[in-house]
Amino acid sequence: MPIDHDRLFKELIQTFFEEFIVLFFPTMHEHIDFRHVSFLSEELFTDVTAGEKYRVDLLVETKLKGEDSLIIVHIENQSYVQPSFPERMFIYFSRLFEKYRKHIVPIAVFSYDPIRDERSTFMIHFPFGKVLDFHFFTVELRKQNWRNYIRQDNPIAAVLLSKMGYTESERVELKKQFLRMLVRMELDEAKQRLLFGFFETYVKLSDEEERRLRSEVNEMETKEKEQVMELIISYEQKALEKGREEGIEQGIKQGIEQGIKQGMKHLVQTMAKKGMSVEDIANITDLAEDEVRELLEKE
C-alpha cells in the first residue's frame, strides 16, 4: 500500500512539536511560549483553476513570550517534487490569514529523496516595482548529515535520521544509532512505538542487514547492549502478536489450527533469518526449543 507521508509527519510533529522547533529553529524556539499550544482542525482548500483539493498538514495556535496575541504556526510536509510549491505555500498563507487574522509562521519540511535546491520564496515583481516577496521557513531533510544528530537527546532528531542524507552502506549503522538514541531518551511505550514505526516505514533492513545489526549490538558495552537488545526483542514480540492475529484471521478461512501453525512457522523462520538464536525465539514465542527447531526444519 502507498505510504501516507503527510499523516505520518503530522502525527510525529504533533506529538513532538516543541522538539521539532528547538531542533531545526532554535532562535524561533526562544520566542515561542510552549505553555500555550493548541492544534487547530484541518483546513481544506480547493484550487479552482487546477481542479485539485489540498489539505493543510498541521496548524498550531500558540503565543510569543511576553505577548498576549495569538500566532499560528503552519507546518507543511512536502513528500514529492512540485515546482509550484512556493506558490501553494503563499496561497495557504493568504487563506489562513484571511480566516484567522493572526500572524502566520509558515514552515515547509521537504522529505523526498532527490537532493535539490528548493525555493523558499514566492515573488511578484514588475519592472516598475515589487508587489510581493513572500518567504517561508524550510527544513530540507536530505541535505542534513545524519551523523550530526546522533548525540542529541531529541526524539525528532532520532526518528528523522531515516529521512536524512545517508548511503546504502550506512543503513545498519543508522538503525543502530537510532536504537541507541531511543534507549537513551527513556520515552514511554506509546512514543517509542510511534518513533519505531515511523523509522521502519522508511528504513526497512534486509534479513542480512538485521543479522549484521544484531552482531554489532552484541559488541556494545554490557548495559547498553542489554537495553538495545531488549528494545529489539520487544518489537519482535509485537510482530509475533500481529502474526498470531493474522494467523487466526487466516485460520477462520482455512481452518483455525492450520492457520495459526502457518503464521507461527512464518514468524519463527523470519526471526531466524534475522540472526536470532533458537533460545531467543523460544523465549519470545513461548515455544519449546524442540518445537522451534522443528518449525525451522520445515523450510
Tab-separated table of C-alpha atoms in Angstrom:
chain	number	residue	atom	x	y	z
A	1	MET	CA	0.000	0.000	0.000
A	2	PRO	CA	1.207	3.575	-0.647
A	3	ILE	CA	2.724	5.380	2.328
A	4	ASP	CA	0.629	8.212	3.735
A	5	HIS	CA	3.604	10.542	4.284
A	6	ASP	CA	1.505	13.506	5.379
A	7	ARG	CA	-0.305	11.526	8.076
A	8	LEU	CA	2.957	10.111	9.431
A	9	PHE	CA	4.637	13.511	9.627
A	10	LYS	CA	1.553	15.145	11.104
A	11	GLU	CA	1.313	12.577	13.899
A	12	LEU	CA	5.054	12.831	14.552
A	13	ILE	CA	5.280	16.629	14.741
A	14	GLN	CA	2.013	16.960	16.641
A	15	THR	CA	3.422	14.617	19.304
A	16	PHE	CA	6.833	16.313	19.400
A	17	PHE	CA	6.052	19.888	18.323
A	18	GLU	CA	8.425	21.660	20.699
A	19	GLU	CA	11.216	19.156	19.980
A	20	PHE	CA	10.783	19.821	16.256
A	21	ILE	CA	11.048	23.590	16.696
A	22	VAL	CA	14.062	23.501	19.015
A	23	LEU	CA	15.925	21.105	16.718
A	24	PHE	CA	15.536	22.985	13.450
A	25	PHE	CA	14.651	26.535	14.565
A	26	PRO	CA	16.391	27.243	17.884
A	27	THR	CA	16.005	31.033	17.555
A	28	MET	CA	12.271	30.652	16.960
A	29	HIS	CA	12.107	28.326	19.965
A	30	GLU	CA	13.452	31.069	22.232
A	31	HIS	CA	10.464	33.271	21.415
A	32	ILE	CA	7.547	30.813	21.474
A	33	ASP	CA	5.635	30.257	24.719
A	34	PHE	CA	5.019	26.500	24.678
A	35	ARG	CA	2.670	26.715	27.668
A	36	HIS	CA	0.051	27.917	25.187
A	37	VAL	CA	-0.161	25.350	22.394
A	38	SER	CA	-3.297	24.008	20.747
A	39	PHE	CA	-3.760	22.153	17.471
A	40	LEU	CA	-6.370	23.524	15.111
A	41	SER	CA	-8.683	21.479	12.922
A	42	GLU	CA	-7.639	20.571	9.397
A	43	GLU	CA	-8.195	23.120	6.644
A	44	LEU	CA	-9.206	22.021	3.148
A	45	PHE	CA	-8.583	24.375	0.232
A	46	THR	CA	-9.758	23.945	-3.348
A	47	ASP	CA	-7.648	25.125	-6.249
A	48	VAL	CA	-10.420	26.010	-8.686
A	49	THR	CA	-8.014	26.580	-11.596
A	50	ALA	CA	-6.230	23.229	-11.241
A	51	GLY	CA	-9.328	21.390	-10.049
A	52	GLU	CA	-7.461	19.944	-7.048
A	53	LYS	CA	-8.061	19.918	-3.314
A	54	TYR	CA	-5.281	20.446	-0.781
A	55	ARG	CA	-5.389	19.772	2.945
A	56	VAL	CA	-3.145	21.806	5.245
A	57	ASP	CA	-0.938	19.394	7.201
A	58	LEU	CA	-0.607	20.975	10.654
A	59	LEU	CA	-1.788	24.216	12.278
A	60	VAL	CA	-0.628	25.119	15.772
A	61	GLU	CA	-2.003	28.078	17.719
A	62	THR	CA	0.386	29.495	20.297
A	63	LYS	CA	1.817	32.738	21.721
A	64	LEU	CA	5.099	34.575	21.749
A	65	LYS	CA	6.692	35.085	25.155
A	66	GLY	CA	5.579	38.301	26.802
A	67	GLU	CA	2.735	38.872	24.311
A	68	ASP	CA	-0.991	38.228	24.645
A	69	SER	CA	-1.868	37.972	20.960
A	70	LEU	CA	-2.000	34.531	19.363
A	71	ILE	CA	0.056	33.362	16.390
A	72	ILE	CA	-0.391	30.323	14.141
A	73	VAL	CA	2.443	28.018	13.101
A	74	HIS	CA	1.669	26.271	9.814
A	75	ILE	CA	3.850	23.207	9.075
A	76	GLU	CA	3.596	21.585	5.662
A	77	ASN	CA	5.333	18.321	4.750
A	78	GLN	CA	6.247	18.089	1.070
A	79	SER	CA	6.998	14.485	0.064
A	80	TYR	CA	7.340	14.956	-3.698
A	81	VAL	CA	8.842	17.462	-6.126
A	82	GLN	CA	6.409	20.209	-7.091
A	83	PRO	CA	7.735	23.293	-8.926
A	84	SER	CA	4.679	25.335	-7.911
A	85	PHE	CA	5.054	24.531	-4.193
A	86	PRO	CA	6.163	28.082	-3.143
A	87	GLU	CA	3.028	29.462	-4.779
A	88	ARG	CA	0.928	26.904	-2.896
A	89	MET	CA	2.553	27.951	0.391
A	90	PHE	CA	1.605	31.549	-0.336
A	91	ILE	CA	-1.992	30.562	-1.127
A	92	TYR	CA	-2.182	28.665	2.179
A	93	PHE	CA	-0.709	31.671	3.977
A	94	SER	CA	-3.152	34.143	2.459
A	95	ARG	CA	-6.210	31.973	3.077
A	96	LEU	CA	-5.187	31.203	6.642
A	97	PHE	CA	-4.590	34.872	7.313
A	98	GLU	CA	-7.946	35.730	5.762
A	99	LYS	CA	-9.727	33.252	8.034
A	100	TYR	CA	-7.858	33.732	11.328
A	101	ARG	CA	-6.486	37.296	11.019
A	102	LYS	CA	-3.445	36.259	13.053
A	103	HIS	CA	0.274	36.314	12.344
A	104	ILE	CA	1.243	33.119	10.486
A	105	VAL	CA	4.617	31.329	10.740
A	106	PRO	CA	4.903	29.149	7.590
A	107	ILE	CA	7.287	26.166	7.662
A	108	ALA	CA	7.896	23.610	4.894
A	109	VAL	CA	9.544	20.237	5.511
A	110	PHE	CA	10.987	18.747	2.317
A	111	SER	CA	11.137	14.992	2.926
A	112	TYR	CA	11.584	13.479	-0.534
A	113	ASP	CA	14.716	11.697	-1.752
A	114	PRO	CA	16.176	13.882	-4.519
A	115	ILE	CA	18.625	16.462	-3.174
A	116	ARG	CA	17.840	19.722	-4.927
A	117	ASP	CA	17.850	23.440	-4.223
A	118	GLU	CA	14.364	24.338	-3.074
A	119	ARG	CA	12.981	27.853	-3.294
A	120	SER	CA	11.600	29.326	-0.082
A	121	THR	CA	10.076	32.437	-1.677
A	122	PHE	CA	7.181	33.406	-3.881
A	123	MET	CA	7.573	36.789	-5.580
A	124	ILE	CA	5.528	39.062	-7.831
A	125	HIS	CA	7.727	41.787	-9.346
A	126	PHE	CA	7.297	44.262	-12.183
A	127	PRO	CA	9.879	46.420	-13.960
A	128	PHE	CA	8.352	49.342	-12.125
A	129	GLY	CA	8.221	47.839	-8.640
A	130	LYS	CA	7.806	44.931	-6.233
A	131	VAL	CA	4.316	43.765	-5.290
A	132	LEU	CA	5.038	40.653	-3.244
A	133	ASP	CA	8.080	38.984	-1.685
A	134	PHE	CA	6.783	36.071	0.417
A	135	HIS	CA	9.239	33.916	2.422
A	136	PHE	CA	8.707	30.720	4.389
A	137	PHE	CA	10.991	28.684	6.679
A	138	THR	CA	12.313	25.361	5.369
A	139	VAL	CA	13.782	22.071	6.568
A	140	GLU	CA	15.482	20.105	3.776
A	141	LEU	CA	15.985	16.702	5.349
A	142	ARG	CA	18.093	15.026	2.649
A	143	LYS	CA	20.669	17.803	2.940
A	144	GLN	CA	21.219	17.015	6.614
A	145	ASN	CA	24.133	14.779	7.610
A	146	TRP	CA	22.561	12.233	9.961
A	147	ARG	CA	25.780	11.802	11.936
A	148	ASN	CA	25.498	15.403	13.143
A	149	TYR	CA	22.353	14.498	15.099
A	150	ILE	CA	23.170	11.237	16.891
A	151	ARG	CA	24.455	12.918	20.072
A	152	GLN	CA	21.175	14.733	20.655
A	153	ASP	CA	18.533	13.539	23.087
A	154	ASN	CA	15.721	14.675	20.861
A	155	PRO	CA	13.101	12.209	19.541
A	156	ILE	CA	12.647	14.224	16.332
A	157	ALA	CA	16.390	14.029	15.671
A	158	ALA	CA	16.345	10.269	16.281
A	159	VAL	CA	13.433	9.371	14.022
A	160	LEU	CA	14.278	11.777	11.198
A	161	LEU	CA	17.651	10.105	10.755
A	162	SER	CA	15.542	7.887	8.497
A	163	LYS	CA	14.917	10.786	6.090
A	164	MET	CA	18.328	12.460	6.186
A	165	GLY	CA	21.276	12.008	3.843
A	166	TYR	CA	22.807	8.557	4.221
A	167	THR	CA	24.211	5.929	1.875
A	168	GLU	CA	23.044	2.326	1.442
A	169	SER	CA	26.180	1.102	3.196
A	170	GLU	CA	25.266	3.168	6.292
A	171	ARG	CA	21.807	1.676	6.842
A	172	VAL	CA	22.841	-0.756	9.600
A	173	GLU	CA	24.811	1.907	11.467
A	174	LEU	CA	21.902	4.312	11.018
A	175	LYS	CA	19.441	1.961	12.708
A	176	LYS	CA	21.929	1.090	15.446
A	177	GLN	CA	22.361	4.771	16.319
A	178	PHE	CA	18.586	5.287	16.197
A	179	LEU	CA	18.121	2.450	18.714
A	180	ARG	CA	20.840	3.857	20.971
A	181	MET	CA	19.137	7.258	20.956
A	182	LEU	CA	15.765	5.675	21.682
A	183	VAL	CA	17.153	3.765	24.668
A	184	ARG	CA	18.967	6.842	25.970
A	185	MET	CA	15.826	9.015	25.987
A	186	GLU	CA	13.725	6.544	28.044
A	187	LEU	CA	10.417	7.520	26.408
A	188	ASP	CA	7.105	5.908	27.292
A	189	GLU	CA	5.952	2.917	25.264
A	190	ALA	CA	3.435	4.829	23.125
A	191	LYS	CA	6.044	7.363	21.990
A	192	GLN	CA	8.604	4.621	21.394
A	193	ARG	CA	6.088	2.766	19.252
A	194	LEU	CA	5.368	5.908	17.213
A	195	LEU	CA	9.071	6.564	16.584
A	196	PHE	CA	9.913	2.944	15.837
A	197	GLY	CA	7.021	2.608	13.380
A	198	PHE	CA	7.957	5.845	11.598
A	199	PHE	CA	11.633	4.847	11.315
A	200	GLU	CA	10.894	1.362	9.978
A	201	THR	CA	8.493	2.781	7.393
A	202	TYR	CA	11.439	4.486	5.716
A	203	VAL	CA	14.378	2.243	6.711
A	204	LYS	CA	13.464	-1.440	6.486
A	205	LEU	CA	16.588	-3.590	6.830
A	206	SER	CA	17.002	-6.831	4.914
A	207	ASP	CA	17.460	-10.097	6.824
A	208	GLU	CA	21.217	-9.910	6.207
A	209	GLU	CA	21.344	-6.333	7.489
A	210	GLU	CA	19.351	-7.372	10.576
A	211	ARG	CA	21.935	-10.077	11.284
A	212	ARG	CA	24.727	-7.517	10.980
A	213	LEU	CA	22.843	-5.181	13.291
A	214	ARG	CA	22.496	-7.851	15.987
A	215	SER	CA	26.154	-8.721	15.647
A	216	GLU	CA	27.151	-5.080	16.161
A	217	VAL	CA	24.754	-4.659	19.084
A	218	ASN	CA	26.387	-7.675	20.765
A	219	GLU	CA	29.699	-5.798	20.678
A	220	MET	CA	28.343	-2.859	22.702
A	221	GLU	CA	29.029	-2.291	26.389
A	222	THR	CA	27.039	-4.748	28.510
A	223	LYS	CA	24.358	-2.399	29.889
A	224	GLU	CA	23.724	-0.625	26.584
A	225	LYS	CA	23.721	-3.955	24.727
A	226	GLU	CA	21.049	-5.330	27.053
A	227	GLN	CA	18.866	-2.232	26.685
A	228	VAL	CA	19.100	-2.111	22.893
A	229	MET	CA	18.525	-5.858	22.557
A	230	GLU	CA	15.542	-5.627	24.891
A	231	LEU	CA	14.105	-2.913	22.644
A	232	ILE	CA	14.631	-5.025	19.518
A	233	ILE	CA	13.068	-8.084	21.152
A	234	SER	CA	10.070	-6.088	22.391
A	235	TYR	CA	9.274	-5.146	18.802
A	236	GLU	CA	9.806	-8.723	17.657
A	237	GLN	CA	7.185	-9.662	20.250
A	238	LYS	CA	4.798	-7.102	18.797
A	239	ALA	CA	5.438	-8.629	15.366
A	240	LEU	CA	4.661	-12.011	16.893
A	241	GLU	CA	1.360	-10.762	18.292
A	242	LYS	CA	0.483	-9.308	14.914
A	243	GLY	CA	1.441	-12.578	13.256
A	244	ARG	CA	-0.737	-14.515	15.664
A	245	GLU	CA	-3.670	-12.250	14.833
A	246	GLU	CA	-3.031	-12.737	11.122
A	247	GLY	CA	-2.734	-16.466	11.691
A	248	ILE	CA	-6.068	-16.571	13.476
A	249	GLU	CA	-7.617	-14.468	10.707
A	250	GLN	CA	-6.263	-16.864	8.132
A	251	GLY	CA	-7.448	-19.751	10.275
A	252	ILE	CA	-11.050	-18.575	10.159
A	253	LYS	CA	-10.925	-19.064	6.411
A	254	GLN	CA	-8.712	-22.140	6.163
A	255	GLY	CA	-9.056	-23.874	9.485
A	256	ILE	CA	-8.029	-22.165	12.716
A	257	GLU	CA	-5.381	-24.625	13.832
A	258	GLN	CA	-3.650	-24.814	10.446
A	259	GLY	CA	-3.717	-21.051	10.063
A	260	ILE	CA	-2.070	-20.461	13.436
A	261	LYS	CA	0.600	-23.062	12.689
A	262	GLN	CA	1.396	-21.424	9.371
A	263	GLY	CA	1.559	-17.997	10.984
A	264	MET	CA	3.858	-19.284	13.746
A	265	LYS	CA	6.080	-21.095	11.258
A	266	HIS	CA	6.497	-17.944	9.182
A	267	LEU	CA	7.366	-15.850	12.261
A	268	VAL	CA	9.883	-18.353	13.621
A	269	GLN	CA	11.638	-18.606	10.266
A	270	THR	CA	11.687	-14.808	9.885
A	271	MET	CA	13.257	-14.407	13.340
A	272	ALA	CA	15.904	-16.989	12.495
A	273	LYS	CA	16.738	-15.189	9.250
A	274	LYS	CA	17.350	-12.042	11.296
A	275	GLY	CA	20.010	-13.882	13.299
A	276	MET	CA	18.032	-14.789	16.419
A	277	SER	CA	19.071	-17.959	18.229
A	278	VAL	CA	16.721	-20.890	18.898
A	279	GLU	CA	16.811	-19.974	22.601
A	280	ASP	CA	15.795	-16.340	21.950
A	281	ILE	CA	12.975	-17.410	19.618
A	282	ALA	CA	11.702	-19.907	22.189
A	283	ASN	CA	11.704	-17.233	24.921
A	284	ILE	CA	9.733	-14.780	22.789
A	285	THR	CA	7.190	-17.240	21.325
A	286	ASP	CA	6.690	-19.392	24.464
A	287	LEU	CA	7.504	-22.455	22.363
A	288	ALA	CA	9.828	-25.242	23.474
A	289	GLU	CA	13.247	-25.185	21.800
A	290	ASP	CA	12.461	-28.537	20.129
A	291	GLU	CA	9.287	-27.031	18.648
A	292	VAL	CA	11.283	-24.102	17.301
A	293	ARG	CA	13.828	-26.441	15.692
A	294	GLU	CA	11.010	-28.469	14.151
A	295	LEU	CA	9.476	-25.355	12.585
A	296	LEU	CA	12.882	-24.280	11.271
A	297	GLU	CA	13.418	-27.661	9.635
A	298	LYS	CA	10.170	-27.244	7.657
A	299	GLU	CA	11.662	-24.714	5.215
